[in-house]
Coordinates of C-alpha atoms and ligand atoms in Angstrom, one line a residue:
M1 CA 71.7 102.7 85.8
T2 CA 74.9 101.6 87.5
D3 CA 78.2 103.3 86.6
K4 CA 80.2 100.2 85.2
S5 CA 83.2 102.1 85.8
Q6 CA 82.9 101.8 89.5
S7 CA 82.3 98.0 89.2
Y8 CA 86.0 97.3 88.3
I9 CA 88.2 99.4 90.5
S10 CA 91.7 98.1 89.8
T11 CA 93.7 100.8 91.3
P12 CA 95.2 100.5 94.8
F13 CA 93.3 102.2 97.5
P14 CA 95.0 105.5 99.0
R15 CA 97.7 104.7 101.4
R16 CA 96.6 104.5 105.0
H17 CA 97.8 107.5 107.1
S18 CA 100.5 106.4 109.4
V19 CA 103.1 108.3 111.6
A20 CA 106.5 108.2 109.9
V21 CA 109.3 106.5 111.8
D22 CA 112.9 107.2 111.1
V23 CA 114.9 103.8 111.3
G24 CA 118.6 104.8 111.0
G25 CA 118.0 107.1 108.1
V26 CA 115.2 105.1 106.4
T27 CA 111.7 106.3 106.7
V28 CA 109.0 103.8 107.5
G29 CA 105.5 105.0 107.2
G30 CA 104.0 108.4 106.5
Q31 CA 103.9 108.6 102.7
A32 CA 107.3 107.0 102.3
P33 CA 107.7 104.1 100.0
V34 CA 107.0 100.8 101.3
V35 CA 110.3 99.5 102.9
V36 CA 111.8 96.1 102.0
Q37 CA 113.4 94.3 105.0
S38 CA 115.0 90.9 105.7
M39 CA 116.5 89.0 108.6
T40 CA 119.7 87.0 108.8
N41 CA 119.9 83.5 109.9
T42 CA 123.5 83.5 111.1
D43 CA 124.7 83.2 114.7
T44 CA 125.4 87.0 115.5
A45 CA 128.2 86.0 117.8
D46 CA 129.8 84.9 114.6
A47 CA 130.7 88.4 113.4
D48 CA 132.5 87.1 110.1
S49 CA 129.2 85.1 108.8
T50 CA 126.9 87.9 109.9
V51 CA 128.7 90.6 108.3
A52 CA 128.8 88.7 105.0
Q53 CA 125.0 87.9 105.2
V54 CA 123.9 91.4 106.1
A55 CA 126.1 92.8 103.2
A56 CA 124.6 90.3 100.9
L57 CA 121.0 91.2 101.9
A58 CA 121.7 94.9 101.6
R59 CA 123.4 94.5 98.3
A60 CA 120.3 92.5 97.1
G61 CA 118.2 95.5 98.2
S62 CA 117.2 95.1 101.7
E63 CA 116.9 98.4 103.3
L64 CA 116.7 97.3 106.7
V65 CA 118.2 94.2 108.1
R66 CA 117.3 92.5 111.4
I67 CA 119.8 90.3 113.4
T68 CA 119.2 88.0 116.5
V69 CA 120.5 89.5 119.8
D70 CA 120.0 86.6 122.1
R71 CA 122.8 86.3 124.6
D72 CA 125.9 88.3 125.6
E73 CA 128.2 87.2 122.9
A74 CA 125.7 88.4 120.2
A75 CA 125.2 91.7 122.0
A76 CA 129.0 92.1 122.3
A77 CA 129.4 91.4 118.6
V78 CA 126.8 94.0 117.4
P79 CA 128.9 97.1 117.5
H80 CA 131.9 95.2 115.6
I81 CA 129.3 94.0 112.9
K82 CA 128.1 97.6 112.5
E83 CA 131.6 99.1 112.4
R84 CA 132.7 96.5 109.9
L85 CA 129.8 96.9 107.6
Q86 CA 130.5 100.5 107.5
R87 CA 134.2 100.0 106.6
I88 CA 133.0 98.0 103.5
G89 CA 130.6 100.6 102.6
V90 CA 127.4 99.0 103.8
D91 CA 125.4 101.3 105.9
V92 CA 122.1 99.6 106.0
P93 CA 120.1 100.1 109.4
L94 CA 120.4 97.2 111.8
V95 CA 117.4 96.0 113.8
G96 CA 118.1 93.9 116.8
D97 CA 115.6 91.1 117.6
F98 CA 115.2 90.6 121.3
H99 CA 113.3 87.9 123.2
Y100 CA 113.1 87.2 127.2
I101 CA 116.2 89.1 128.1
G102 CA 116.2 92.2 125.8
H103 CA 116.2 94.5 128.8
K104 CA 119.0 92.9 130.4
L105 CA 121.3 92.8 127.0
L106 CA 120.6 96.4 126.2
A107 CA 121.4 97.6 129.6
D108 CA 124.6 95.5 130.0
H109 CA 125.8 96.1 126.3
P110 CA 125.5 100.0 125.7
A111 CA 127.5 99.9 122.6
C112 CA 125.0 97.4 121.2
A113 CA 122.1 99.6 122.2
E114 CA 123.7 102.5 120.5
A115 CA 124.9 100.6 117.4
L116 CA 121.3 99.2 116.5
D117 CA 119.0 101.4 114.8
K118 CA 115.7 99.9 116.0
Y119 CA 114.8 97.1 118.7
R120 CA 112.3 94.7 118.0
I121 CA 110.4 93.4 121.0
N122 CA 107.8 90.8 121.5
P123 CA 105.2 91.6 124.0
G124 CA 104.4 87.9 124.4
N125 CA 107.8 87.1 125.9
V126 CA 109.3 90.3 127.2
G127 CA 108.7 89.1 130.7
F128 CA 105.8 87.1 132.7
K129 CA 103.6 88.0 135.5
S130 CA 104.9 90.8 137.6
K131 CA 108.2 91.2 135.7
K132 CA 106.4 91.9 132.4
D133 CA 105.6 95.6 132.7
K134 CA 109.0 96.1 134.5
Q135 CA 111.2 94.5 131.7
F136 CA 109.0 96.0 128.9
S137 CA 109.5 99.4 130.7
Q138 CA 113.2 99.0 130.9
I139 CA 113.5 98.3 127.1
I140 CA 111.3 101.3 126.4
E141 CA 113.7 103.5 128.5
M142 CA 116.7 102.1 126.6
A143 CA 115.0 103.1 123.4
M144 CA 114.4 106.7 124.8
K145 CA 117.9 107.0 126.2
H146 CA 119.5 106.0 123.0
D147 CA 116.9 107.7 120.8
K148 CA 115.9 104.5 119.0
P149 CA 112.5 103.3 117.5
V150 CA 110.9 100.1 118.7
R151 CA 108.9 97.6 116.7
I152 CA 106.3 95.9 119.0
G153 CA 106.1 92.7 117.1
V154 CA 103.2 90.3 118.2
N155 CA 103.5 86.8 117.2
W156 CA 100.6 84.4 117.4
G157 CA 103.1 81.6 118.3
S158 CA 104.2 83.3 121.4
L159 CA 101.0 85.4 122.1
D160 CA 100.6 87.1 125.6
Q161 CA 98.7 84.0 127.2
E162 CA 97.5 86.1 130.2
L163 CA 95.7 88.5 127.7
L164 CA 94.3 85.6 125.6
T165 CA 92.9 83.9 128.8
H166 CA 91.3 87.0 130.0
L167 CA 89.7 87.7 126.6
M168 CA 88.5 84.2 126.3
D169 CA 86.9 84.2 129.8
E170 CA 85.4 87.6 129.0
N171 CA 84.1 86.2 125.8
H172 CA 82.4 83.1 127.6
S173 CA 80.4 85.4 129.9
N174 CA 79.3 87.5 126.8
G175 CA 75.7 86.7 125.5
A176 CA 76.7 86.5 122.0
P177 CA 80.3 84.9 122.2
L178 CA 82.9 85.1 119.5
T179 CA 84.7 82.2 118.0
A180 CA 87.9 81.2 119.4
Q181 CA 89.5 82.4 116.2
Q182 CA 87.9 85.7 116.5
V183 CA 89.2 85.9 120.1
M184 CA 92.7 85.0 119.0
R185 CA 92.6 87.7 116.3
E186 CA 91.3 90.3 119.0
A187 CA 94.1 89.1 121.4
I188 CA 96.8 89.7 118.8
C189 CA 95.6 93.4 118.0
Q190 CA 95.2 94.1 121.7
S191 CA 98.5 92.8 122.6
G192 CA 100.1 95.2 120.1
L193 CA 97.9 98.2 120.9
L194 CA 98.2 97.9 124.6
S195 CA 102.0 97.5 124.4
A196 CA 102.3 100.5 122.2
K197 CA 99.8 102.5 124.5
R198 CA 102.1 101.6 127.5
A199 CA 105.3 102.6 125.5
E200 CA 103.7 106.0 125.1
E201 CA 102.8 106.4 128.6
L202 CA 106.4 105.8 129.5
G203 CA 107.4 108.6 127.2
L204 CA 108.1 107.1 123.9
G205 CA 107.1 109.0 120.9
R206 CA 104.5 107.9 118.4
D207 CA 107.1 108.4 115.8
K208 CA 109.3 105.8 117.5
I209 CA 106.8 103.0 117.3
I210 CA 106.1 100.5 114.6
L211 CA 103.5 97.7 115.1
S212 CA 103.4 94.2 113.7
A213 CA 101.1 91.2 114.3
K214 CA 102.4 88.2 112.5
V215 CA 100.4 84.9 112.1
S216 CA 100.9 82.2 109.9
Q217 CA 97.5 81.8 108.0
V218 CA 96.6 84.1 105.2
Q219 CA 93.0 85.1 106.2
D220 CA 94.0 85.7 109.8
L221 CA 96.7 88.0 108.5
I222 CA 94.5 90.1 106.3
A223 CA 91.7 90.3 109.2
V224 CA 94.2 91.3 111.9
Y225 CA 96.1 93.9 109.8
A226 CA 92.7 95.5 108.3
D227 CA 91.5 95.7 112.0
L228 CA 94.9 97.1 113.3
A229 CA 94.9 99.6 110.5
Q230 CA 91.6 100.9 111.5
R231 CA 92.4 101.3 115.1
C232 CA 95.7 103.0 115.2
D233 CA 97.9 105.2 113.0
Y234 CA 101.2 103.4 114.0
A235 CA 103.4 102.4 111.0
L236 CA 102.7 98.8 110.3
H237 CA 105.3 96.2 109.4
L238 CA 103.8 93.5 107.4
G239 CA 104.9 89.8 107.3
L240 CA 103.4 86.2 107.4
T241 CA 105.1 84.3 109.8
E242 CA 106.2 80.6 109.2
A243 CA 105.2 81.3 105.5
G244 CA 107.1 78.2 104.6
M245 CA 109.5 76.9 101.9
G246 CA 109.7 77.7 98.1
T247 CA 106.5 78.4 96.3
K248 CA 104.2 77.7 99.4
G249 CA 106.0 80.5 101.3
I250 CA 106.0 82.9 98.2
V251 CA 102.3 82.4 97.3
A252 CA 100.9 82.6 100.9
S253 CA 103.1 85.7 101.6
S254 CA 102.2 87.5 98.3
A255 CA 98.6 86.6 98.4
S256 CA 98.1 87.9 102.0
M257 CA 100.4 91.1 101.6
G258 CA 99.2 91.8 98.1
I259 CA 95.7 92.2 99.4
L260 CA 96.8 94.3 102.4
L261 CA 99.0 96.5 100.3
Q262 CA 96.4 97.0 97.7
Q263 CA 94.1 98.2 100.4
G264 CA 96.7 100.9 101.4
I265 CA 97.9 99.0 104.5
G266 CA 101.7 98.2 105.2
D267 CA 104.7 100.5 105.4
T268 CA 107.4 97.9 105.5
I269 CA 107.3 94.1 104.5
R270 CA 109.4 91.2 105.0
I271 CA 108.9 87.8 103.3
S272 CA 109.7 85.2 105.9
L273 CA 110.9 82.3 103.6
T274 CA 112.3 79.2 104.9
P275 CA 115.6 78.6 102.9
E276 CA 116.2 75.4 101.4
P277 CA 119.4 73.7 102.8
G278 CA 122.2 75.8 101.6
G279 CA 119.9 78.2 99.8
D280 CA 120.3 81.9 99.2
R281 CA 119.0 84.0 102.0
T282 CA 118.7 86.9 99.7
R283 CA 115.6 85.3 98.0
E284 CA 113.3 86.9 100.5
V285 CA 114.6 90.2 99.4
Q286 CA 114.1 89.4 95.8
V287 CA 110.6 88.3 96.5
S288 CA 109.6 91.4 98.5
Q289 CA 111.0 93.6 95.7
E290 CA 109.1 91.6 93.0
L291 CA 105.9 91.8 95.1
L292 CA 106.1 95.6 95.2
Q293 CA 107.2 96.1 91.6
T294 CA 104.6 93.6 90.1
M295 CA 102.0 95.5 92.0
G296 CA 103.2 98.9 90.6
F297 CA 104.3 100.4 94.0
R298 CA 108.0 100.6 93.6
S299 CA 110.6 99.9 90.9
F300 CA 113.8 97.9 91.9
I301 CA 115.1 96.3 88.9
P302 CA 114.5 96.0 85.1
I303 CA 111.7 93.6 84.5
V304 CA 112.2 90.9 81.8
A305 CA 108.8 89.7 80.4
A306 CA 108.9 86.5 78.8
C307 CA 106.0 84.3 77.3
P308 CA 105.5 80.9 79.0
G309 CA 106.0 78.9 75.9
C310 CA 103.9 76.3 74.3
G311 CA 103.8 73.8 71.4
R312 CA 104.5 76.7 68.9
T313 CA 108.1 76.9 70.1
T314 CA 109.6 73.6 70.9
S315 CA 113.1 75.1 71.2
T316 CA 114.6 76.5 74.5
V317 CA 116.4 79.4 72.9
F318 CA 113.8 82.1 74.2
Q319 CA 113.8 80.5 77.7
E320 CA 117.8 80.5 77.8
L321 CA 117.8 84.1 76.5
A322 CA 115.2 85.4 79.0
Q323 CA 117.1 83.6 81.9
D324 CA 120.3 85.0 80.6
I325 CA 119.3 88.5 80.5
Q326 CA 117.4 88.3 83.9
N327 CA 120.5 86.9 85.5
H328 CA 122.8 89.4 84.0
I329 CA 120.5 92.2 85.1
R330 CA 120.2 90.8 88.6
E331 CA 124.1 90.6 88.9
S332 CA 124.7 94.0 87.5
M333 CA 122.2 95.9 89.5
P334 CA 124.4 96.7 92.6
A335 CA 126.7 98.5 90.1
W336 CA 124.0 99.7 87.8
R337 CA 122.2 101.5 90.5
E338 CA 124.9 104.0 90.9
Q339 CA 125.9 103.9 87.0
Y340 CA 122.5 104.2 85.4
P341 CA 120.0 106.0 87.5
G342 CA 116.4 105.1 86.4
V343 CA 117.5 101.7 85.0
E344 CA 115.0 99.9 87.3
E345 CA 112.2 101.2 85.2
L346 CA 113.4 99.4 82.2
N347 CA 111.1 96.7 80.6
V348 CA 112.6 94.1 78.4
A349 CA 110.5 91.2 76.3
V350 CA 111.8 88.0 75.1
M351 CA 109.1 86.1 73.3
G352 CA 108.9 82.8 71.7
C353 CA 106.8 83.2 68.5
I354 CA 105.0 85.5 66.2
V355 CA 101.7 85.0 67.9
N356 CA 102.1 87.4 71.0
G357 CA 105.9 88.2 70.3
P358 CA 105.8 91.4 68.3
G359 CA 102.7 92.9 70.3
E360 CA 104.3 92.3 73.7
S361 CA 107.8 93.3 72.3
K362 CA 106.3 96.7 71.1
H363 CA 105.0 97.4 74.7
A364 CA 108.4 96.8 76.2
D365 CA 111.4 99.4 76.1
I366 CA 113.3 96.7 74.1
G367 CA 111.9 93.5 73.1
I368 CA 112.6 90.5 70.7
S369 CA 110.3 88.1 69.2
L370 CA 112.1 84.8 68.5
P371 CA 111.0 82.5 65.7
G372 CA 108.8 79.8 66.7
T373 CA 108.9 76.2 65.3
G374 CA 108.5 76.4 61.5
E375 CA 108.7 80.1 61.4
T376 CA 111.3 81.9 59.3
P377 CA 114.5 82.0 61.4
A378 CA 114.3 85.7 61.9
A379 CA 113.9 87.6 65.1
P380 CA 112.6 91.2 65.0
V381 CA 113.7 93.6 67.6
F382 CA 111.7 96.5 69.0
V383 CA 112.9 99.7 70.5
D384 CA 110.6 102.0 72.1
G385 CA 107.9 100.5 70.1
E386 CA 109.4 100.5 66.8
K387 CA 111.0 97.7 64.9
T388 CA 114.5 98.5 64.4
V389 CA 116.3 95.5 63.1
T390 CA 115.7 91.7 62.4
L391 CA 118.3 89.4 63.9
R392 CA 119.1 86.2 62.0
G393 CA 121.7 83.4 62.3
P394 CA 123.2 81.4 65.2
N395 CA 124.3 84.4 67.3
I396 CA 120.8 86.1 68.0
A397 CA 121.0 85.8 71.7
N398 CA 124.4 87.4 71.9
E399 CA 123.3 90.2 69.6
F400 CA 120.1 90.9 71.5
K401 CA 122.0 91.0 74.8
A402 CA 124.5 93.5 73.4
M403 CA 121.6 95.6 72.0
V404 CA 120.0 95.7 75.6
L405 CA 123.2 97.0 77.2
D406 CA 123.6 99.5 74.5
Y407 CA 120.0 100.7 75.1
I408 CA 120.8 100.9 78.8
E409 CA 123.9 102.8 78.2
K410 CA 122.2 105.2 75.9
R411 CA 119.2 105.8 77.9
Y412 CA 120.4 105.9 81.5
G413 CA 124.4 106.2 81.0
T414 CA 126.1 109.6 81.5
G415 CA 125.5 110.5 77.7
A416 CA 121.9 109.6 77.8
S417 CA 120.0 111.4 75.0
A418 CA 118.0 114.4 75.7
E419 CA 114.9 112.7 74.2
H420 CA 115.1 109.9 76.8
E421 CA 115.8 112.2 79.7
I422 CA 112.8 114.0 79.2
S423 CA 110.4 111.0 78.5
Ligands
SF4_1 S1 104.2 83.9 72.2 FE1 104.2 82.1 70.9 S2 105.4 80.6 72.1 FE2 105.0 82.1 73.5 S3 103.4 81.3 74.5 FE3 102.4 82.6 73.0 S4 102.0 81.4 71.1 FE4 103.3 80.1 72.5

């Protein structure tokens, strides 16, 4: 007889073993929690805009922030950006993104090399033909000199063409050739692994190397990272490149990374969303956090559960209340992290009618079941699973919001009750 309990395994696989890397005080890999990172889209030479955006990303919860270092003016600005961020109390580690001339920029701007907490290099464009190894070696030597980790970040859009051609040729002469897609996946893996091996030969420690292998298709991403995870123990940075705009980017990134994280693969993530014109760059941080939190890996911000609504509740009261509370929580979180330690574990429920309202609300720390169409205009509130009060009248929303804030103060504030402290 089959053991049915084995047929429905719904817990994540144990985390893959990886070598921990210290990035400016933030640990990536080992058994450290999966780290959220993001990237600016400002011109790094424009220090004002870059400082403002890095600060916004860090305050939204980004634990590492990558900035483009593409020319002398950008490299020269980096130490000033770092200093100004520290002056305003933002000490998020900065990662420098280098392409083509990283070796030169790091050598010509030692203050930049020192101010950055990690260097990201792309083995596909670090140099070509005879210059490739020389320029790669120069970057690795700079990393060793300044005691910085590197991310060897392969990207299929700029894949090492010499390596790909070599593997394609080898594949043709093979009796049972792989498909072009399989060869491409293998080239992506090999590009990262060979570069990491070369970095080690040059003297860079394994605890200074993070690998990434970004592609734009979900199935390719899952296959490439599953393979990399088996072939090395370097810390892995996950990210779907060119994920796209809005829901497309969110869904594709969450689908691919969710599967990998469930398999215990991934030590840091970035969700590369294309912002809408004038859109908020911090959205990518929010999506990364929500992915990790909804999967149960980390907690960042109180969750507001709300029903989708249906024909049983034609008013918009519960939608407005859910949104109002969610917005208030998000805006308050930077201060609440200090003021109310542990508040990120809070669950709030805002439900539209009696069908699922009381049940869902009882499971939340604090929840309200609003009256649906035709129901008695009364809204029971549940606190820690017990019905405590029934709100009535036109001021239900404000009264419930006040109750949530009061609950937070009592449970997570300095005067938190002993009952909640031990629970
Ligand atoms: S809780 Fe009520 S209003 Fe909300 S989706 Fe369910 S039946 Fe509809």
